[in-house]
Amino acid sequence: MKFGIDMGHNAPPDIGASGIAKEDNLTKAVGTRVIAKLEALGHIAVNCNPRWASSVLDSVRKRVQTANASRVNVYVSIHFNAFNGRANGTEIYAVSSAARRLAQPVLENITRLGFFNRGVKNGSHLYVLKNTYMPAILIECCFIDSRRDMDLYNTERMANAIVKGLTGQNPPGGDSGQDSGSSKPEPNPQVLKLQKALNRLQVTDKNGRRLVDDGLWGSATESATLKFHSIMGINAPGRASAQTWKAIDDIFEKPILRPNHATGKAVRYIQYRVGSEIDGVYGPNTAKAVMQFQNKNHVTIDGIIGPQSWSKLIG
Ligand SMILES: [Zn+2]
């Protein structure tokens, strides 16, 4: 089979969306791997991206021309979605019924990785789908502005799912065979950042252990995140959200906390560490527990959380 692969955008002024990640970087990363994997399976993969473009229309026109002139059997345009930070999942656009049949297994393989299935949709408004001669699909892999999707996202697994969906074959390399989701996972920078933050905060997993900072989402990281949420009074599942990061930032700012003056996330954190009741208000009971902590750690016993106490708490 001969595939035309279009890595969305990457031709200024044709630039993709940005969120937690930049669409251009991800379409290029996934597309490059899809091409290599198709070739490794014995297919021909034509890179349809233009070297340059004078306008967005010029950019999409060149992609279509390359696909049509190369007489590829199938055209695949790779994109990432962005909306309001809350929308998530995978959708694929197609126009003809042949393209819809092509889209379905690709969608199934991607959603098997854990992404929400938003369905195969009518893409008659999309230039590259309307103007290519062969069955053509446009994949919106997931949402780059969704924390959930970006925590789940992994370039290698996404590329494997697309190739498996397109060919029915298991891409070689790191994949034991049965399932495109079983390839060796790649560390996720956001998960890694979260694990390091929780370790620094001494928030342990459900077995009281420090997290392994490997960038991989698992039950230990999830349970530590849940614990952190409960300390912070955040009513959310065990995935990091904007609220989680805001609370982490509030603590890492190391504000000076005085009895009867302080409230908020940093106070909740101190209460967790010194073992007083967690209500987010720095009252007399918290001050008593703080002084015990200061005594034990050989810093000035004044009930004030300042640089000395912070250095004992989170270094
Ligand atoms: Zn796009």
XYZ file of C-alpha atoms and ligand atoms in Angstrom:
316
model
C 0.000 0.000 0.000
C 1.040 3.544 -0.656
C 0.142 6.043 2.055
C 0.237 9.813 1.908
C 1.060 11.147 5.371
C 0.305 14.768 6.180
C 1.698 16.022 9.492
C -0.732 18.842 10.199
C 0.594 22.424 9.922
C 4.401 22.785 10.314
C 4.485 25.278 7.441
C 4.264 28.877 8.677
C 1.969 30.756 8.338
C 0.157 27.406 8.610
C 0.659 26.880 12.349
C -1.418 24.627 14.594
C -3.020 25.184 17.946
C -1.197 25.380 21.245
C -2.257 24.279 24.697
C -0.254 22.243 27.185
C 1.750 21.129 24.141
C 2.130 22.605 20.645
C 0.185 20.892 17.886
C 2.988 21.314 15.314
C 5.475 19.433 17.501
C 3.102 16.549 18.128
C 1.869 16.124 14.551
C 5.474 16.033 13.397
C 6.532 13.569 16.097
C 3.612 11.220 15.452
C 3.783 11.594 11.651
C 7.504 10.865 11.516
C 6.972 7.657 13.471
C 3.940 6.653 11.412
C 6.015 6.981 8.221
C 8.902 4.944 9.679
C 6.553 2.234 10.953
C 4.643 1.941 7.681
C 7.941 1.582 5.834
C 9.148 -1.007 8.332
C 6.022 -3.021 7.509
C 6.884 -2.872 3.792
C 4.509 -0.080 2.759
C 5.364 3.087 0.914
C 4.782 6.282 2.871
C 4.919 9.648 1.111
C 5.493 12.682 3.296
C 2.972 15.219 1.987
C 4.210 18.207 4.011
C 5.378 21.183 1.954
C 8.842 22.655 2.568
C 7.301 26.093 2.802
C 4.005 27.823 2.211
C 2.996 31.363 1.351
C -0.391 31.019 3.032
C -2.554 28.463 4.835
C -4.388 27.742 1.573
C -1.063 27.285 -0.244
C 0.012 24.906 2.535
C -3.018 22.616 2.249
C -3.068 22.841 -1.581
C 0.547 21.619 -1.752
C -0.239 18.648 0.505
C -3.141 17.638 -1.722
C -1.048 18.071 -4.887
C 1.695 15.835 -3.500
C -0.811 13.129 -2.579
C -2.607 13.283 -5.923
C 0.596 13.404 -7.987
C 2.097 10.497 -6.026
C -1.089 8.473 -6.548
C -1.146 7.320 -2.956
C -3.884 4.779 -2.108
C -4.819 6.439 1.152
C -4.301 9.931 2.552
C -3.896 10.443 6.289
C -3.751 13.892 7.846
C -2.597 13.986 11.467
C -3.827 16.754 13.767
C -4.430 17.492 17.429
C -7.490 19.228 18.794
C -7.835 22.171 21.166
C -10.965 23.639 22.676
C -11.672 24.821 26.207
C -9.325 22.710 28.335
C -12.161 20.395 29.336
C -13.051 18.677 26.045
C -11.061 15.508 25.477
C -10.831 12.460 23.256
C -10.280 11.366 19.686
C -12.264 12.072 16.540
C -11.636 11.311 12.868
C -13.025 13.215 9.888
C -13.926 11.480 6.646
C -16.100 12.254 3.632
C -16.593 9.146 1.473
C -17.882 5.829 2.785
C -14.520 4.249 1.848
C -12.808 6.808 4.067
C -15.255 6.144 6.895
C -14.439 2.433 6.732
C -10.766 3.343 6.898
C -11.304 5.677 9.853
C -13.163 3.221 12.087
C -10.292 0.837 12.990
C -7.904 3.766 13.453
C -10.348 5.330 15.901
C -10.777 2.025 17.729
C -7.039 1.535 18.108
C -6.473 5.051 19.429
C -9.395 4.957 21.874
C -8.139 1.601 23.150
C -5.251 3.633 24.616
C -7.806 5.273 26.918
C -8.931 8.312 24.920
C -12.659 9.121 24.805
C -14.289 8.043 21.526
C -15.824 11.128 19.865
C -16.644 9.213 16.695
C -16.082 9.436 12.952
C -17.396 12.776 11.726
C -18.297 14.380 8.433
C -15.241 16.218 7.126
C -16.755 17.835 4.028
C -15.605 21.243 5.309
C -11.937 20.193 5.244
C -9.878 21.153 2.184
C -7.503 18.187 2.276
C -10.376 15.699 2.459
C -12.449 17.356 -0.253
C -9.644 17.752 -2.775
C -7.707 14.499 -2.540
C -8.735 11.863 -5.120
C -8.237 8.845 -2.844
C -9.948 7.869 0.449
C -8.714 10.417 2.962
C -9.034 10.817 6.713
C -8.076 13.560 9.137
C -7.264 12.304 12.627
C -7.688 14.589 15.633
C -5.545 12.394 17.875
C -6.589 14.039 21.147
C -6.762 17.494 22.802
C -3.489 19.309 23.440
C -5.207 21.612 25.947
C -6.699 18.759 27.989
C -4.702 17.723 31.039
C -6.355 14.311 30.918
C -5.399 13.704 27.295
C -1.883 15.049 27.697
C -1.276 12.821 30.742
C -2.399 9.861 28.659
C -0.622 10.887 25.471
C 2.471 9.052 24.304
C 3.978 9.539 20.850
C 5.066 5.953 20.319
C 1.734 4.464 21.348
C -0.237 6.979 19.272
C 1.844 6.178 16.175
C 1.455 2.438 16.784
C -2.316 2.782 17.126
C -2.590 4.714 13.859
C -0.428 2.238 11.938
C -2.259 -0.752 13.414
C -5.582 0.852 12.508
C -4.502 1.623 8.952
C -2.859 -1.707 8.139
C -4.211 -4.263 10.600
C -0.545 -5.129 11.199
C 1.399 -4.737 14.432
C 4.183 -2.207 13.963
C 7.620 -3.611 14.793
C 9.834 -2.201 17.503
C 9.180 -2.485 21.221
C 5.839 -4.149 20.587
C 5.403 -7.705 21.775
C 2.683 -8.332 19.248
C -0.882 -8.727 20.456
C -1.859 -5.149 21.086
C -0.634 -1.825 19.866
C -1.138 -0.518 23.406
C 1.410 -2.913 24.859
C 4.530 -1.140 23.597
C 7.059 0.073 26.112
C 5.651 3.328 27.454
C 7.570 6.549 27.169
C 7.886 8.877 30.170
C 5.457 11.782 30.197
C 7.049 15.098 31.270
C 3.935 16.308 33.126
C 3.675 13.053 35.094
C 7.393 13.245 35.884
C 7.018 16.828 37.107
C 4.100 15.765 39.321
C 6.022 12.814 40.797
C 8.991 15.046 41.628
C 6.724 17.643 43.219
C 4.907 15.051 45.354
C 8.213 13.535 46.465
C 9.532 16.947 47.416
C 6.318 17.559 49.347
C 6.728 14.155 51.026
C 3.270 13.096 49.906
C 3.584 9.329 49.606
C 1.513 6.677 47.860
C -1.142 4.495 49.493
C 1.590 2.248 50.929
C 3.449 5.180 52.444
C 6.220 4.996 49.854
C 7.938 7.712 47.876
C 7.040 7.694 44.193
C 9.385 6.310 41.580
C 9.934 9.334 39.331
C 9.736 7.530 36.002
C 7.179 9.759 34.256
C 4.722 6.859 33.984
C 1.197 7.154 35.322
C 0.324 4.265 37.608
C -1.670 3.401 40.727
C 1.062 4.685 43.089
C 1.138 8.113 41.446
C -2.638 8.153 41.327
C -2.973 7.344 45.039
C -0.398 10.006 45.999
C -2.242 12.546 43.848
C -5.522 11.607 45.537
C -3.870 12.001 48.939
C -2.557 15.423 47.947
C -6.030 16.415 46.729
C -7.574 15.382 50.014
C -4.958 17.339 52.015
C -5.628 20.372 49.839
C -9.408 19.985 50.007
C -9.556 19.584 46.244
C -12.555 17.513 45.262
C -11.215 15.855 42.116
C -10.208 12.438 40.838
C -6.631 11.229 41.097
C -5.377 13.116 38.097
C -3.506 16.393 38.223
C -5.649 19.351 37.212
C -5.042 23.088 37.090
C -6.147 23.177 40.761
C -3.470 20.640 41.663
C -0.722 22.681 40.058
C -2.005 25.893 41.626
C -1.855 24.288 45.090
C 1.671 22.969 44.439
C 2.773 26.451 43.349
C 1.188 28.022 46.452
C 3.294 25.734 48.652
C 6.540 26.044 46.688
C 6.289 29.820 47.081
C 7.074 29.159 50.769
C 4.999 32.044 52.157
C 5.707 33.218 55.694
C 2.874 31.912 57.871
C 2.027 33.440 61.233
C -0.466 32.134 63.784
C -3.906 33.745 63.472
C -2.919 35.444 60.218
C -2.602 32.720 57.618
C -5.100 30.613 55.697
C -5.087 28.622 52.483
C -3.321 25.809 50.704
C 0.099 26.372 52.280
C -1.493 26.244 55.744
C -3.267 22.994 54.862
C 0.092 21.597 53.813
C 1.762 22.659 57.079
C -1.096 21.093 59.043
C -0.554 17.833 57.156
C 3.171 17.881 57.899
C 2.945 18.783 61.579
C -0.025 16.498 62.152
C -2.670 18.961 63.249
C -6.242 19.018 62.037
C -6.412 20.120 58.378
C -8.806 23.041 58.055
C -6.631 25.600 56.254
C -6.702 28.096 59.148
C -3.547 28.787 61.170
C -5.027 28.786 64.683
C -3.605 28.012 68.152
C -3.627 24.213 67.750
C -1.650 24.443 64.548
C 0.801 26.833 66.235
C 1.324 24.323 69.049
C 2.070 21.530 66.572
C 4.353 23.823 64.558
C 6.377 24.618 67.695
C 6.782 20.914 68.419
C 7.999 20.473 64.861
C 10.421 23.393 65.263
C 11.718 21.970 68.526
C 12.315 18.560 66.959
C 14.091 20.098 63.973
C 16.263 22.500 66.003
C 15.009 25.720 64.483
C 13.832 28.807 66.373
C 10.669 27.914 68.245
C 8.427 30.859 67.414
C 5.434 29.247 65.711
C 6.221 31.199 62.541
C 6.771 29.242 59.355
C 9.597 31.208 57.728
C 12.696 30.255 55.696
C 14.171 28.108 58.512
C 11.080 25.977 58.950
C 10.421 25.775 55.200
C 13.954 24.465 54.662
C 13.174 21.637 57.098
C 9.816 20.967 55.442
C 10.600 20.893 51.715
C 14.230 21.854 51.368
Zn -4.617 21.109 13.227
